[in-house]
Short mmCIF file of C-alpha atoms and ligand atoms in Angstrom, two decimals:
data_model
loop_
_atom_site.label_atom_id
_atom_site.label_comp_id
_atom_site.label_asym_id
_atom_site.label_seq_id
_atom_site.Cartn_x
_atom_site.Cartn_y
_atom_site.Cartn_z
CA MET A 1 118.02 102.51 117.89
CA ASN A 2 114.33 102.60 118.62
CA ILE A 3 112.78 99.25 119.57
CA VAL A 4 109.00 98.93 119.65
CA GLN A 5 107.54 96.50 122.18
CA LEU A 6 104.21 94.84 121.29
CA LYS A 7 103.91 92.81 124.51
CA ASP A 8 106.36 91.80 127.24
CA GLY A 9 109.12 89.98 125.33
CA VAL A 10 107.71 90.63 121.83
CA PHE A 11 109.44 93.33 119.78
CA GLU A 12 109.36 94.89 116.30
CA VAL A 13 112.95 94.85 115.01
CA GLY A 14 112.62 95.52 111.26
CA ALA A 15 113.63 98.48 109.11
CA VAL A 16 112.12 101.73 107.88
CA ASP A 17 112.85 102.54 104.21
CA TRP A 18 112.02 106.24 104.38
CA ASN A 19 113.10 107.21 100.86
CA GLN A 20 111.77 104.31 98.78
CA ARG A 21 109.29 105.70 96.26
CA SER A 22 108.51 102.57 94.25
CA PHE A 23 107.62 99.02 95.19
CA HIS A 24 108.19 97.25 91.87
CA GLY A 25 106.27 100.03 90.14
CA TYR A 26 103.68 100.75 92.85
CA ALA A 27 104.25 104.40 93.83
CA THR A 28 105.06 104.72 97.54
CA PRO A 29 105.11 108.46 98.32
CA ARG A 30 105.07 107.77 102.08
CA GLY A 31 107.93 105.22 102.00
CA ILE A 32 107.92 101.58 103.13
CA THR A 33 108.66 99.55 106.24
CA TYR A 34 109.79 95.93 106.39
CA ASN A 35 108.57 94.76 109.80
CA ALA A 36 110.19 91.81 111.55
CA TYR A 37 109.31 90.56 115.03
CA LEU A 38 111.46 89.05 117.77
CA ILE A 39 109.94 86.81 120.44
CA MET A 40 112.08 86.23 123.52
CA ASP A 41 111.22 82.81 124.95
CA GLU A 42 113.11 79.58 125.72
CA LYS A 43 113.39 79.35 121.93
CA ILE A 44 114.27 82.80 120.60
CA THR A 45 112.30 83.39 117.44
CA LEU A 46 112.47 85.93 114.63
CA ILE A 47 109.37 86.28 112.48
CA ASP A 48 110.30 87.37 108.94
CA THR A 49 113.38 89.36 107.97
CA VAL A 50 113.74 92.49 105.82
CA LYS A 51 114.86 93.54 102.34
CA GLU A 52 118.52 92.63 101.81
CA PRO A 53 120.09 96.15 102.08
CA PHE A 54 118.55 96.50 105.55
CA ALA A 55 120.06 93.31 107.01
CA ASP A 56 122.54 95.22 109.18
CA GLU A 57 119.76 97.47 110.52
CA LEU A 58 117.73 94.38 111.46
CA LEU A 59 120.71 92.73 113.18
CA ALA A 60 121.59 95.95 115.01
CA ARG A 61 118.06 96.22 116.43
CA ILE A 62 118.10 92.56 117.48
CA ARG A 63 121.50 93.04 119.11
CA GLN A 64 120.02 95.63 121.46
CA ILE A 65 117.83 92.85 122.89
CA VAL A 66 119.86 89.66 122.42
CA ASP A 67 122.89 88.33 120.56
CA PRO A 68 121.40 87.27 117.18
CA ALA A 69 123.64 84.18 117.26
CA ARG A 70 121.22 82.86 119.92
CA ILE A 71 118.17 82.86 117.61
CA ASP A 72 116.62 79.37 117.45
CA TYR A 73 113.91 79.85 114.81
CA VAL A 74 113.47 82.21 111.87
CA VAL A 75 109.88 82.00 110.66
CA SER A 76 109.46 82.90 106.98
CA ASN A 77 105.78 83.67 106.47
CA HIS A 78 106.43 84.65 102.85
CA ALA A 79 109.50 84.32 100.67
CA GLU A 80 109.18 87.50 98.58
CA PRO A 81 112.56 89.28 98.85
CA ASP A 82 111.19 92.26 100.81
CA HIS A 83 110.78 89.78 103.71
CA SER A 84 113.40 87.14 102.97
CA GLY A 85 116.21 89.17 101.34
CA ALA A 86 118.13 89.42 104.63
CA LEU A 87 117.65 85.72 105.43
CA PRO A 88 121.08 84.53 104.19
CA ARG A 89 122.82 87.25 106.25
CA VAL A 90 120.72 86.45 109.35
CA MET A 91 121.48 82.75 108.95
CA GLN A 92 125.22 83.47 108.73
CA VAL A 93 125.00 85.03 112.19
CA ALA A 94 122.32 82.74 113.65
CA SER A 95 124.04 79.66 112.32
CA GLY A 96 122.23 77.25 114.64
CA ALA A 97 118.74 78.48 113.75
CA LYS A 98 116.07 76.58 111.85
CA VAL A 99 114.14 78.26 109.05
CA VAL A 100 110.42 77.64 109.63
CA THR A 101 108.52 77.84 106.37
CA ALA A 102 105.40 76.53 104.64
CA ASP A 103 105.69 72.95 103.44
CA PRO A 104 106.22 72.63 100.51
CA ALA A 105 105.70 76.06 98.86
CA GLY A 106 107.91 78.18 101.16
CA LEU A 107 110.70 75.64 101.08
CA LYS A 108 110.64 75.60 97.30
CA VAL A 109 110.67 79.40 96.89
CA ILE A 110 113.35 80.16 99.50
CA SER A 111 115.76 77.52 98.21
CA GLY A 112 114.94 78.66 94.66
CA HIS A 113 115.76 82.27 95.45
CA TYR A 114 118.91 81.84 97.50
CA GLY A 115 120.30 78.54 96.29
CA VAL A 116 121.41 77.64 99.79
CA GLU A 117 120.48 74.85 102.14
CA PHE A 118 119.42 76.16 105.51
CA ASP A 119 118.40 73.90 108.38
CA TYR A 120 114.70 73.85 107.52
CA LEU A 121 111.67 73.11 109.65
CA PRO A 122 108.86 72.87 107.08
CA VAL A 123 105.40 73.29 108.63
CA LYS A 124 101.94 72.33 107.45
CA ALA A 125 98.76 74.37 107.96
CA GLY A 126 97.57 74.13 111.55
CA GLN A 127 100.89 72.82 112.87
CA THR A 128 102.03 74.18 116.24
CA LEU A 129 105.56 74.99 117.38
CA SER A 130 106.37 75.36 121.08
CA LEU A 131 108.74 78.17 122.01
CA GLY A 132 108.59 77.41 125.77
CA ARG A 133 106.06 79.66 127.48
CA ARG A 134 104.41 80.46 124.17
CA GLU A 135 103.52 78.53 121.05
CA LEU A 136 103.02 79.47 117.42
CA THR A 137 100.38 78.09 115.08
CA PHE A 138 100.78 78.41 111.33
CA VAL A 139 97.77 79.31 109.20
CA ALA A 140 98.19 78.73 105.47
CA THR A 141 97.03 81.64 103.28
CA PRO A 142 98.06 80.38 99.83
CA MET A 143 97.77 82.93 97.01
CA LEU A 144 97.37 85.83 99.40
CA HIS A 145 99.35 86.71 97.44
CA TRP A 146 101.98 84.02 96.63
CA PRO A 147 101.61 80.22 96.89
CA ASP A 148 103.87 80.14 99.97
CA ASN A 149 102.06 82.73 102.09
CA MET A 150 101.15 81.84 105.65
CA VAL A 151 100.39 83.85 108.79
CA THR A 152 101.57 83.01 112.30
CA TRP A 153 99.33 83.07 115.37
CA CYS A 154 100.57 83.30 118.94
CA PRO A 155 97.58 82.37 121.16
CA GLN A 156 99.25 83.23 124.49
CA GLU A 157 99.87 86.84 123.31
CA ARG A 158 96.84 86.97 120.99
CA ILE A 159 99.07 88.39 118.25
CA LEU A 160 98.58 87.53 114.58
CA PHE A 161 101.75 88.04 112.54
CA SER A 162 99.97 88.63 109.22
CA ASN A 163 102.83 89.42 106.81
CA ASP A 164 101.45 91.26 103.72
CA ALA A 165 97.79 91.02 104.80
CA PHE A 166 96.58 94.23 106.51
CA GLY A 167 99.83 95.96 105.49
CA GLN A 168 100.35 99.46 104.14
CA HIS A 169 103.30 101.27 102.58
CA LEU A 170 103.76 103.93 105.24
CA ALA A 171 107.15 104.80 106.76
CA THR A 172 106.75 106.19 110.24
CA SER A 173 108.54 106.30 113.58
CA GLN A 174 105.23 105.74 115.43
CA ARG A 175 104.41 102.13 114.80
CA PHE A 176 100.91 101.62 116.20
CA ASP A 177 97.66 102.49 114.40
CA GLU A 178 96.29 104.63 117.22
CA GLU A 179 99.37 106.89 116.96
CA GLN A 180 98.48 107.79 113.35
CA ASP A 181 95.91 109.77 111.41
CA LEU A 182 93.50 106.89 110.74
CA SER A 183 92.34 108.34 107.40
CA VAL A 184 95.95 108.20 106.11
CA VAL A 185 96.46 104.62 107.34
CA MET A 186 93.15 103.51 105.79
CA HIS A 187 94.00 105.20 102.49
CA GLU A 188 97.35 103.37 102.40
CA THR A 189 95.58 100.12 103.39
CA ARG A 190 93.20 100.49 100.44
CA THR A 191 96.09 101.36 98.12
CA TYR A 192 98.04 98.30 99.27
CA TYR A 193 95.05 96.01 98.80
CA ALA A 194 94.25 97.39 95.33
CA ASN A 195 97.82 96.99 94.08
CA ILE A 196 98.94 93.76 95.76
CA LEU A 197 96.00 91.66 96.97
CA LEU A 198 93.20 92.62 94.57
CA PRO A 199 93.23 89.45 92.40
CA PHE A 200 92.78 87.30 95.50
CA GLY A 201 89.49 88.50 97.02
CA LYS A 202 88.15 84.98 97.60
CA GLN A 203 91.28 84.01 99.55
CA ALA A 204 91.05 87.28 101.51
CA GLN A 205 87.45 86.47 102.52
CA LYS A 206 88.58 83.08 103.90
CA VAL A 207 91.40 84.71 105.85
CA LEU A 208 89.00 87.29 107.29
CA LYS A 209 86.80 84.49 108.63
CA THR A 210 89.83 82.86 110.27
CA VAL A 211 91.05 86.14 111.74
CA ARG A 212 87.63 86.82 113.30
CA GLU A 213 87.63 83.33 114.85
CA LEU A 214 91.11 83.94 116.32
CA ASP A 215 90.01 87.36 117.70
CA PRO A 216 93.51 88.89 117.91
CA GLU A 217 94.43 91.74 120.26
CA ILE A 218 97.18 92.76 117.85
CA ILE A 219 97.57 92.28 114.10
CA ALA A 220 101.24 92.73 113.26
CA PRO A 221 101.77 92.99 109.49
CA SER A 222 105.15 93.10 107.78
CA HIS A 223 104.49 96.53 106.24
CA GLY A 224 103.39 99.74 107.93
CA VAL A 225 101.66 100.26 111.24
CA ILE A 226 100.69 97.56 113.74
CA TRP A 227 96.95 97.25 114.28
CA ARG A 228 95.95 97.47 117.95
CA GLY A 229 93.43 100.28 118.42
CA HIS A 230 91.42 99.92 115.19
CA ILE A 231 91.20 96.18 114.46
CA PRO A 232 87.38 96.20 113.89
CA GLN A 233 87.81 99.08 111.43
CA VAL A 234 90.50 97.35 109.35
CA LEU A 235 88.56 94.05 109.30
CA SER A 236 85.46 95.92 108.16
CA GLU A 237 87.48 97.73 105.48
CA TYR A 238 88.88 94.40 104.26
CA ASP A 239 85.32 92.97 104.13
CA HIS A 240 84.47 95.78 101.72
CA LEU A 241 87.72 95.57 99.73
CA ALA A 242 87.39 91.80 99.25
CA SER A 243 83.71 91.99 98.26
CA ASP A 244 82.11 92.67 94.87
CA GLU A 245 80.50 95.88 96.17
CA VAL A 246 81.08 99.06 94.18
CA GLU A 247 80.76 102.67 95.30
CA PRO A 248 78.78 105.38 93.51
CA LYS A 249 81.80 106.96 91.90
CA ALA A 250 83.42 107.30 88.49
CA VAL A 251 87.04 107.27 87.34
CA VAL A 252 88.11 108.97 84.12
CA VAL A 253 91.63 108.22 82.84
CA PHE A 254 93.23 109.56 79.69
CA ASP A 255 96.37 110.22 77.71
CA CYS A 256 96.45 112.67 74.81
CA MET A 257 98.67 114.19 72.12
CA TRP A 258 97.38 117.67 71.28
CA GLY A 259 94.63 118.33 73.81
CA ALA A 260 91.46 117.08 72.07
CA THR A 261 91.10 113.89 74.13
CA GLU A 262 91.83 115.88 77.30
CA LYS A 263 88.90 118.18 76.43
CA MET A 264 86.74 115.09 76.05
CA ALA A 265 88.00 113.73 79.40
CA ARG A 266 87.05 116.95 81.18
CA THR A 267 83.65 116.83 79.47
CA VAL A 268 83.11 113.23 80.63
CA VAL A 269 83.94 114.30 84.20
CA GLU A 270 81.30 117.06 84.00
CA GLY A 271 78.75 114.52 82.77
CA PHE A 272 79.45 112.15 85.66
CA ALA A 273 79.36 115.02 88.16
CA ARG A 274 75.95 116.10 86.82
CA LYS A 275 74.85 112.53 87.43
CA GLY A 276 75.77 113.01 91.09
CA LEU A 277 78.80 110.71 91.08
CA LYS A 278 82.00 111.44 92.95
CA THR A 279 84.44 111.56 90.04
CA ARG A 280 88.25 111.52 89.75
CA LEU A 281 90.21 112.50 86.65
CA PHE A 282 93.64 110.94 86.09
CA ASP A 283 96.18 112.00 83.45
CA LEU A 284 98.40 109.05 82.51
CA ARG A 285 101.27 111.44 81.71
CA VAL A 286 101.60 112.40 85.37
CA ASP A 287 99.55 110.06 87.58
CA ALA A 288 100.80 106.71 88.92
CA LEU A 289 99.07 103.52 87.80
CA SER A 290 98.90 102.44 91.44
CA ASP A 291 96.95 105.58 92.44
CA ILE A 292 94.58 105.05 89.52
CA MET A 293 94.05 101.40 90.50
CA THR A 294 93.23 102.39 94.10
CA GLU A 295 90.41 104.63 92.87
CA LEU A 296 89.04 102.43 90.12
CA HIS A 297 88.96 99.25 92.26
CA LYS A 298 85.61 100.22 93.80
CA ALA A 299 84.34 102.62 91.11
CA GLU A 300 80.97 101.85 89.50
CA TYR A 301 81.89 103.71 86.29
CA LEU A 302 85.15 103.80 84.34
CA ALA A 303 85.98 105.83 81.22
CA ILE A 304 89.35 105.46 79.49
CA GLY A 305 90.43 107.94 76.84
CA SER A 306 93.06 107.75 74.13
CA PRO A 307 93.60 109.36 70.76
CA THR A 308 94.72 107.03 67.99
CA GLN A 309 98.46 107.03 67.43
CA ASN A 310 100.06 104.79 64.79
CA ASN A 311 96.73 102.96 64.35
CA THR A 312 96.39 101.99 68.01
CA MET A 313 95.94 103.39 71.52
CA MET A 314 98.75 105.39 73.15
CA ALA A 315 101.42 103.40 74.98
CA ASN A 316 100.48 104.72 78.46
CA VAL A 317 96.92 103.48 77.93
CA GLY A 318 98.28 100.07 76.94
CA ALA A 319 100.30 100.03 80.18
CA LEU A 320 97.16 100.82 82.20
CA LEU A 321 95.24 98.00 80.50
CA THR A 322 98.09 95.54 81.16
CA TYR A 323 98.12 96.51 84.85
CA TYR A 324 94.30 96.24 84.90
CA LYS A 325 94.39 92.79 83.28
CA GLY A 326 96.70 91.44 85.99
CA LEU A 327 94.90 92.92 89.00
CA LYS A 328 91.40 92.10 87.72
CA PRO A 329 89.20 94.75 89.34
CA GLY A 330 85.56 93.72 89.07
CA PRO A 331 83.21 94.53 86.19
CA LYS A 332 82.41 98.19 85.54
CA LYS A 333 79.95 100.26 83.59
CA ALA A 334 82.56 101.50 81.18
CA PHE A 335 83.49 103.04 77.86
CA GLY A 336 86.48 104.18 75.87
CA PHE A 337 86.65 107.64 74.31
CA GLY A 338 89.05 109.68 72.22
CA SER A 339 89.62 111.93 69.27
CA PHE A 340 91.14 110.80 65.98
CA GLY A 341 92.41 112.26 62.73
CA TRP A 342 91.89 109.44 60.23
CA SER A 343 91.87 105.75 61.27
CA GLY A 344 90.65 105.96 64.89
CA GLN A 345 91.14 102.40 66.22
CA ALA A 346 91.94 103.31 69.86
CA VAL A 347 88.39 103.57 71.22
CA GLY A 348 87.35 100.24 69.72
CA GLU A 349 90.43 98.57 71.18
CA ILE A 350 89.74 100.00 74.64
CA ASN A 351 86.10 98.87 74.48
CA ALA A 352 87.13 95.38 73.35
CA PHE A 353 89.53 95.14 76.30
CA LEU A 354 86.94 96.34 78.81
CA GLU A 355 84.36 93.87 77.49
CA SER A 356 86.87 91.02 77.68
CA ALA A 357 87.46 92.00 81.34
CA GLY A 358 83.73 91.57 82.05
CA SER A 359 82.68 95.22 81.88
CA GLN A 360 79.55 96.47 80.19
CA ILE A 361 80.09 99.12 77.48
CA VAL A 362 77.50 101.77 78.28
CA LEU A 363 78.26 104.37 75.57
CA ASP A 364 78.59 103.56 71.90
CA GLN A 365 81.59 104.66 69.83
CA ALA A 366 79.29 106.90 67.82
CA GLN A 367 79.10 109.13 70.91
CA THR A 368 82.65 108.72 72.26
CA ARG A 369 84.92 108.61 69.16
CA LEU A 370 85.13 112.12 67.75
CA LEU A 371 86.95 113.41 64.64
CA TYR A 372 89.63 116.12 65.11
CA THR A 373 89.18 118.60 67.96
CA PRO A 374 85.49 118.34 68.87
CA ASP A 375 83.53 121.59 68.83
CA ALA A 376 81.31 122.86 71.66
CA GLU A 377 78.22 121.20 70.22
CA LYS A 378 79.83 117.75 70.10
CA LEU A 379 81.26 118.13 73.59
CA ALA A 380 77.84 119.17 74.92
CA ALA A 381 76.32 116.07 73.32
CA LEU A 382 78.99 113.89 74.97
CA GLU A 383 78.38 115.51 78.37
CA GLU A 384 74.63 114.96 78.00
CA ALA A 385 75.14 111.32 77.02
CA VAL A 386 77.29 110.69 80.13
CA ALA A 387 74.91 112.59 82.44
CA SER A 388 72.03 110.48 81.08
CA LEU A 389 73.61 107.11 81.82
FE1 FEO B 413 105.67 92.31 101.20
FE2 FEO B 413 104.59 89.93 99.01
O1 FEO B 413 105.82 90.93 99.96
#
């Protein structure tokens, strides 16, 4: 099996999940990796494990370097099962190892998930653990994105083991950033941030400050490629992602029944384009919520369209708003739109949601809620209203 070496005695030993296309609903067309890192020192240390079905792959990679029974420490930076699922199996083999985890949040989550008592070494923020020639320092990053999250810093190697932070869902055999098309890695970095870390921008800003002070040579996340050649670029991208800045672009999202609301959606796109905005159109019948969230995270304008079905918005639009409510992208200049046959509540419901999420409604229902299939004159008026915003 392929073993990637980060530095002399520091290896990536995790698993590549080439065919996984969903991470609890987040579409992953390029697959996923669960990175784990082995440090060979007087105390042999594994940093994070992998998703449970990949436990044997993890152990097989470790076995090419050392008998896993000799592992002294297993550091759990984060207890979500994509990183801790293989922990019980690893601990069966490495029966003398201690599980190093954040005190008290990591301890609580791991024991809660697995219902087993490992030999724990709970660590507080800033605590240092000597491995022999090297040491590890633990940096708490609570709520980025679970209460237990921490990152692990190895000052002798200048490696930051960052877990979910700076990760991307990107399965690849070439594990360093400079071996990849940077535009693809950055796109997957933005997608990961928008769908996992977005509610926690303030925490991300604090972590960025700490990372800059540490000045790592390598940032080794637990998903995707390892940052080595483009660290300034990913830190700068995270500055932008974690800020309140928006970009001059618009996102138009819709579902429809018989085509009228789709005509309106295309008209709204033309209006935004006339305004000079880069605009993306998403059809909720075919597009993934995670791709929509990636685009709308930094969009200045957002328009959401739905006809009225059974006196409310269509179910796909409700799903989008639920996803939006949880991830909390910043305020937008926004409006709902849609056609209706008799009662027509959907647009008002969308507007009420957007307002409650802090957005400003920039087009009134009189312009965006149209009876039956709108004719050319009504569509032209809608386009003009959007272009004039
Ligand atoms: Fe990659 Fe929050 O787990």
